[in-house]
Amino acid sequence: MTITRMPDVLRWNDYDAVCDGVLAAYGDRLARKLGEALGEICRDDPAGGDELRSLMDRVADDGFMRVLDAPETSFRLLSAPGRHAEDKGRFLRDAFVAEALRQELDVAADRDVWTALGDRGYLRDGACIWPQVEGMPVTDYGSPHALRVDLSGQDRPVPPPRPPFSDSEIDRLHDLLRRSRAALERTEAGLPRFVARFNIALILQKDPESPGSFSSGSNGYYIGRTFLANPHLPEIDESHVADALVHEGIHALLYMQEQEQPWFLDSTAKGSLPRITSPWSGSRLPFPSFLQACFVWYGLLHFWSRAMQSGAFEQGVAIKRIQLCLRGFCKQPLLDSIAGFTSVVDADVQKTIEEMQNVVVGAFADVRHAG
């Protein structure tokens, strides 16, 4: 899919077919990389490779796809190609053993294993199975994968320890996800499916470093991995969760699209580009994150406009969200922020950002002065 199709998708009109294409191309890429990784494993450890092949053959298709699509897998296949085959082999073996156990196949685990999505663990003292909401992202309340996520965004290899959720907190969060799904569906019938497909693994965690703040995050290393920090706080409701899932789902869609059609003419230049001040949040964003933000806020603007029309959330909440989304589009031209560096950014990306801003300024000129 070319990036020029993205504005249509993010207006939430007939977006399923385009999303299908992005997911199919991304899945094909992962499958190719998995084949390459399996070749490396078989070369370095023939016995281990044979065992892994056997597990992959025995697991049913849905289990295979759960491993293939998992952000923990994509990180090892796409973002860390130099990672040693032994590490990849151990991870894949454990992931496929866990899927085999989930499917009640006759396999033995010689150590604790977790699914690649983090929703089930098979431990020496029994199984850990997190509750799930049908039609929502696979949710992880505290697997080893979840505990390694740095909620601060600093990518520290060992984040500080975090306390677990109590059983009553998990019950409340399960209900919150259920209510969020209903609100998304009232906004637009296909949105729960979008949210579930692109937030491939949803991680919920307490954040003792910012105990009073709710936040969400994702990145391009673990594509489709979304975390919600402190979603158990009493003031957090379905409007916060729905906004976060749409926000991070758009990021995942963009990361997948960029795998097929890079946004930068010279990928090595990305790390040397300056940070850009976000006209929405005021934060200093890495250059690539600023480009993505232009698309994310466009999608959120149309999401909240639909939400206001449908009455899926309180009107006051929807209006405030719309005004926040409009803030960045109704200042200076967005492309002015990257002046001097346009030669390294794909022309279609720049053209599409300009088009989105023109649409917003033309369609919402009166709304931005409301309130």
CSV table of C-alpha atoms in Angstrom, one decimal, residues 17-245:
chain,number,residue,atom,x,y,z
A,17,ALA,CA,-9.3,-3.8,2.5
A,18,VAL,CA,-6.3,-1.6,2.8
A,19,CYS,CA,-5.5,-2.9,6.3
A,20,ASP,CA,-5.8,-6.4,4.9
A,21,GLY,CA,-3.2,-5.6,2.3
A,22,VAL,CA,-0.8,-4.1,4.8
A,23,LEU,CA,-1.1,-7.1,7.2
A,24,ALA,CA,-0.7,-9.6,4.3
A,25,ALA,CA,2.5,-8.0,3.1
A,26,TYR,CA,3.8,-7.7,6.7
A,27,GLY,CA,3.0,-11.3,7.4
A,28,ASP,CA,4.8,-12.4,4.2
A,29,ARG,CA,7.9,-10.5,5.3
A,30,LEU,CA,7.8,-12.1,8.7
A,31,ALA,CA,7.4,-15.6,7.2
A,32,ARG,CA,10.4,-15.1,5.0
A,33,LYS,CA,12.5,-13.9,7.9
A,34,LEU,CA,11.3,-16.9,10.0
A,35,GLY,CA,12.5,-19.2,7.2
A,36,GLU,CA,15.9,-17.5,7.2
A,37,ALA,CA,16.1,-17.8,11.0
A,38,LEU,CA,15.2,-21.4,10.9
A,39,GLY,CA,17.9,-22.0,8.4
A,40,GLU,CA,20.5,-20.4,10.7
A,41,ILE,CA,19.3,-22.4,13.7
A,42,CYS,CA,19.4,-25.7,11.7
A,43,ARG,CA,23.0,-24.8,10.5
A,44,ASP,CA,24.3,-24.0,14.0
A,45,ASP,CA,22.3,-26.6,16.0
A,46,PRO,CA,21.0,-29.4,13.8
A,47,ALA,CA,19.3,-31.3,16.6
A,48,GLY,CA,17.7,-28.1,18.0
A,49,GLY,CA,16.6,-27.1,14.5
A,50,ASP,CA,14.9,-30.5,13.9
A,51,GLU,CA,13.1,-30.2,17.2
A,52,LEU,CA,11.9,-26.8,16.3
A,53,ARG,CA,10.7,-27.9,12.9
A,54,SER,CA,8.8,-30.7,14.5
A,55,LEU,CA,7.0,-28.3,16.9
A,56,MET,CA,6.2,-25.9,14.1
A,57,ASP,CA,4.6,-28.8,12.1
A,58,ARG,CA,2.5,-30.1,15.0
A,59,VAL,CA,1.1,-26.7,16.1
A,60,ALA,CA,-2.2,-25.8,14.4
A,61,ASP,CA,-2.3,-22.8,12.1
A,62,ASP,CA,-3.7,-20.4,14.6
A,63,GLY,CA,-0.9,-21.2,17.0
A,64,PHE,CA,1.7,-20.8,14.3
A,65,MET,CA,0.3,-17.4,13.4
A,66,ARG,CA,0.2,-16.3,17.1
A,67,VAL,CA,4.0,-16.9,17.2
A,68,LEU,CA,4.7,-15.4,13.8
A,69,ASP,CA,2.8,-12.2,14.4
A,70,ALA,CA,3.9,-11.6,18.0
A,71,PRO,CA,5.9,-8.5,18.6
A,72,GLU,CA,8.5,-10.5,20.5
A,73,THR,CA,9.0,-12.6,17.4
A,74,SER,CA,9.1,-9.6,15.0
A,75,PHE,CA,11.8,-7.9,17.1
A,76,ARG,CA,14.0,-11.0,16.7
A,77,LEU,CA,13.3,-11.4,13.0
A,78,LEU,CA,13.3,-7.7,11.8
A,79,SER,CA,14.9,-5.4,14.4
A,80,ALA,CA,17.7,-7.6,15.6
A,81,PRO,CA,18.9,-9.6,12.6
A,82,GLY,CA,22.3,-10.0,14.1
A,83,ARG,CA,21.0,-11.7,17.2
A,84,HIS,CA,22.6,-15.0,17.7
A,85,ALA,CA,20.8,-18.0,16.3
A,86,GLU,CA,20.9,-19.7,19.7
A,87,ASP,CA,18.9,-17.0,21.3
A,88,LYS,CA,16.3,-17.0,18.4
A,89,GLY,CA,16.1,-20.8,18.6
A,90,ARG,CA,15.5,-20.8,22.4
A,91,PHE,CA,12.8,-18.1,22.1
A,92,LEU,CA,11.1,-19.9,19.2
A,93,ARG,CA,11.2,-23.3,20.8
A,94,ASP,CA,9.7,-22.0,24.0
A,95,ALA,CA,7.0,-20.1,22.1
A,96,PHE,CA,6.0,-23.1,20.1
A,97,VAL,CA,6.1,-25.4,23.1
A,98,ALA,CA,3.7,-23.0,24.9
A,99,GLU,CA,1.4,-22.9,21.9
A,100,ALA,CA,1.5,-26.7,21.8
A,101,LEU,CA,0.5,-26.8,25.4
A,102,ARG,CA,-2.2,-24.3,24.8
A,103,GLN,CA,-3.6,-26.7,22.2
A,104,GLU,CA,-3.2,-29.6,24.7
A,105,LEU,CA,-0.7,-31.4,22.5
A,106,ASP,CA,1.5,-34.0,24.1
A,107,VAL,CA,4.7,-32.1,24.6
A,108,ALA,CA,7.1,-31.7,27.5
A,109,ALA,CA,8.5,-28.4,28.8
A,110,ASP,CA,11.8,-28.6,30.6
A,111,ARG,CA,11.5,-25.1,32.0
A,112,ASP,CA,8.9,-22.4,32.4
A,113,VAL,CA,7.5,-21.2,29.1
A,114,TRP,CA,5.3,-18.4,28.0
A,115,THR,CA,3.4,-17.8,24.8
A,116,ALA,CA,5.0,-15.2,22.5
A,117,LEU,CA,2.0,-13.0,23.1
A,118,GLY,CA,2.4,-13.3,26.9
A,119,ASP,CA,-1.2,-14.3,27.6
A,120,ARG,CA,-0.3,-17.8,29.0
A,121,GLY,CA,2.5,-19.2,31.0
A,122,TYR,CA,3.2,-22.9,31.7
A,123,LEU,CA,5.2,-23.0,34.9
A,124,ARG,CA,6.5,-25.7,37.1
A,125,ASP,CA,3.9,-25.0,39.7
A,126,GLY,CA,1.0,-24.7,37.3
A,127,ALA,CA,-0.4,-22.5,34.4
A,128,CYS,CA,-0.9,-18.8,34.4
A,129,ILE,CA,-3.7,-17.7,32.1
A,130,TRP,CA,-4.7,-14.1,31.9
A,131,PRO,CA,-8.4,-13.2,31.2
A,132,GLN,CA,-9.2,-12.0,27.7
A,133,VAL,CA,-12.0,-9.9,26.2
A,134,GLU,CA,-13.3,-11.4,23.0
A,135,GLY,CA,-12.7,-9.1,20.0
A,136,MET,CA,-10.0,-7.1,21.8
A,137,PRO,CA,-6.2,-7.3,21.7
A,138,VAL,CA,-4.5,-10.3,23.3
A,139,THR,CA,-3.8,-8.9,26.8
A,140,ASP,CA,-0.8,-9.5,29.0
A,141,TYR,CA,-1.0,-8.5,32.7
A,142,GLY,CA,2.4,-9.6,33.8
A,143,SER,CA,4.4,-12.1,31.7
A,144,PRO,CA,8.2,-11.9,31.6
A,145,HIS,CA,7.7,-10.1,28.2
A,146,ALA,CA,5.6,-7.4,29.9
A,147,LEU,CA,8.0,-6.9,32.8
A,148,ARG,CA,10.9,-6.2,30.4
A,149,VAL,CA,9.1,-3.3,28.8
A,150,ASP,CA,10.5,0.1,29.9
A,151,LEU,CA,7.5,2.3,30.4
A,152,SER,CA,9.7,5.4,30.6
A,153,GLY,CA,10.6,5.1,26.9
A,154,GLN,CA,14.3,5.1,27.7
A,155,ASP,CA,14.8,1.5,26.6
A,156,ARG,CA,16.6,0.5,29.7
A,157,PRO,CA,17.6,-3.2,29.5
A,158,VAL,CA,16.4,-3.9,33.0
A,159,PRO,CA,13.6,-1.5,34.1
A,160,PRO,CA,12.8,-1.2,37.8
A,161,PRO,CA,10.6,-3.9,39.4
A,162,ARG,CA,6.9,-3.3,39.2
A,163,PRO,CA,4.2,-4.5,41.5
A,164,PRO,CA,1.6,-6.9,40.1
A,165,PHE,CA,-2.1,-6.2,39.8
A,166,SER,CA,-4.3,-7.7,42.4
A,167,ASP,CA,-7.1,-10.1,41.4
A,168,SER,CA,-9.7,-7.3,42.0
A,169,GLU,CA,-7.7,-4.9,39.8
A,170,ILE,CA,-7.5,-7.4,37.0
A,171,ASP,CA,-11.3,-7.9,37.3
A,172,ARG,CA,-11.8,-4.2,37.0
A,173,LEU,CA,-9.4,-3.9,34.0
A,174,HIS,CA,-11.2,-6.8,32.2
A,175,ASP,CA,-14.5,-4.9,32.6
A,176,LEU,CA,-12.8,-1.7,31.4
A,177,LEU,CA,-11.6,-3.4,28.3
A,178,ARG,CA,-15.1,-4.9,27.7
A,179,ARG,CA,-16.6,-1.4,28.0
A,180,SER,CA,-14.0,0.1,25.7
A,181,ARG,CA,-14.8,-2.5,23.1
A,182,ALA,CA,-18.5,-1.5,23.2
A,183,ALA,CA,-17.7,2.2,23.0
A,184,LEU,CA,-15.4,1.6,20.0
A,185,GLU,CA,-18.1,-0.4,18.3
A,186,ARG,CA,-20.7,2.3,18.9
A,187,THR,CA,-18.3,4.8,17.3
A,188,GLU,CA,-17.7,2.7,14.2
A,189,ALA,CA,-18.6,-1.0,13.8
A,190,GLY,CA,-15.2,-2.0,12.4
A,191,LEU,CA,-13.0,-0.2,15.0
A,192,PRO,CA,-12.7,-3.1,17.5
A,193,ARG,CA,-11.4,-5.3,14.7
A,194,PHE,CA,-8.8,-2.6,13.7
A,195,VAL,CA,-7.7,-2.2,17.3
A,196,ALA,CA,-7.4,-6.0,17.8
A,197,ARG,CA,-5.4,-6.5,14.6
A,198,PHE,CA,-2.9,-3.8,15.1
A,199,ASN,CA,-2.4,-3.8,18.9
A,200,ILE,CA,-1.2,-7.4,18.6
A,201,ALA,CA,0.0,-7.7,22.2
A,202,LEU,CA,-1.6,-5.4,24.8
A,203,ILE,CA,0.5,-5.1,27.9
A,204,LEU,CA,-1.0,-3.6,31.1
A,205,GLN,CA,1.4,-2.6,33.9
A,206,LYS,CA,1.6,-0.5,37.0
A,207,ASP,CA,4.3,2.2,36.8
A,208,PRO,CA,5.8,2.9,40.2
A,209,GLU,CA,8.0,5.7,38.7
A,210,SER,CA,4.9,7.7,37.7
A,211,PRO,CA,2.3,6.2,39.9
A,212,GLY,CA,-0.4,8.9,39.3
A,213,SER,CA,-0.2,9.1,35.5
A,214,PHE,CA,-1.8,7.1,32.8
A,215,SER,CA,0.2,6.7,29.5
A,216,SER,CA,0.5,4.4,26.5
A,217,GLY,CA,3.3,3.6,24.2
A,218,SER,CA,4.7,1.5,21.4
A,219,ASN,CA,7.7,1.5,19.1
A,220,GLY,CA,9.0,0.2,15.8
A,221,TYR,CA,11.2,-2.4,17.3
A,222,TYR,CA,8.4,-4.5,18.7
A,223,ILE,CA,5.7,-3.8,16.0
A,224,GLY,CA,2.2,-4.2,17.4
A,225,ARG,CA,3.3,-4.2,21.1
A,226,THR,CA,1.2,-1.6,23.0
A,227,PHE,CA,1.5,-0.9,26.7
A,228,LEU,CA,-0.9,0.9,29.0
A,229,ALA,CA,0.7,2.2,32.2
A,230,ASN,CA,-1.5,2.6,35.3
A,231,PRO,CA,-4.8,1.8,33.6
A,232,HIS,CA,-6.1,0.7,37.0
A,233,LEU,CA,-6.3,4.3,38.3
A,234,PRO,CA,-9.9,5.1,39.3
A,235,GLU,CA,-10.1,8.1,36.9
A,236,ILE,CA,-9.2,6.0,33.8
A,237,ASP,CA,-12.3,5.1,31.8
A,238,GLU,CA,-13.1,3.7,28.3
A,239,SER,CA,-12.4,7.1,26.7
A,240,HIS,CA,-8.7,6.9,27.8
A,241,VAL,CA,-8.4,3.2,26.7
A,242,ALA,CA,-10.1,3.6,23.4
A,243,ASP,CA,-8.0,6.7,22.5
A,244,ALA,CA,-4.8,4.9,23.4
A,245,LEU,CA,-5.7,1.8,21.4
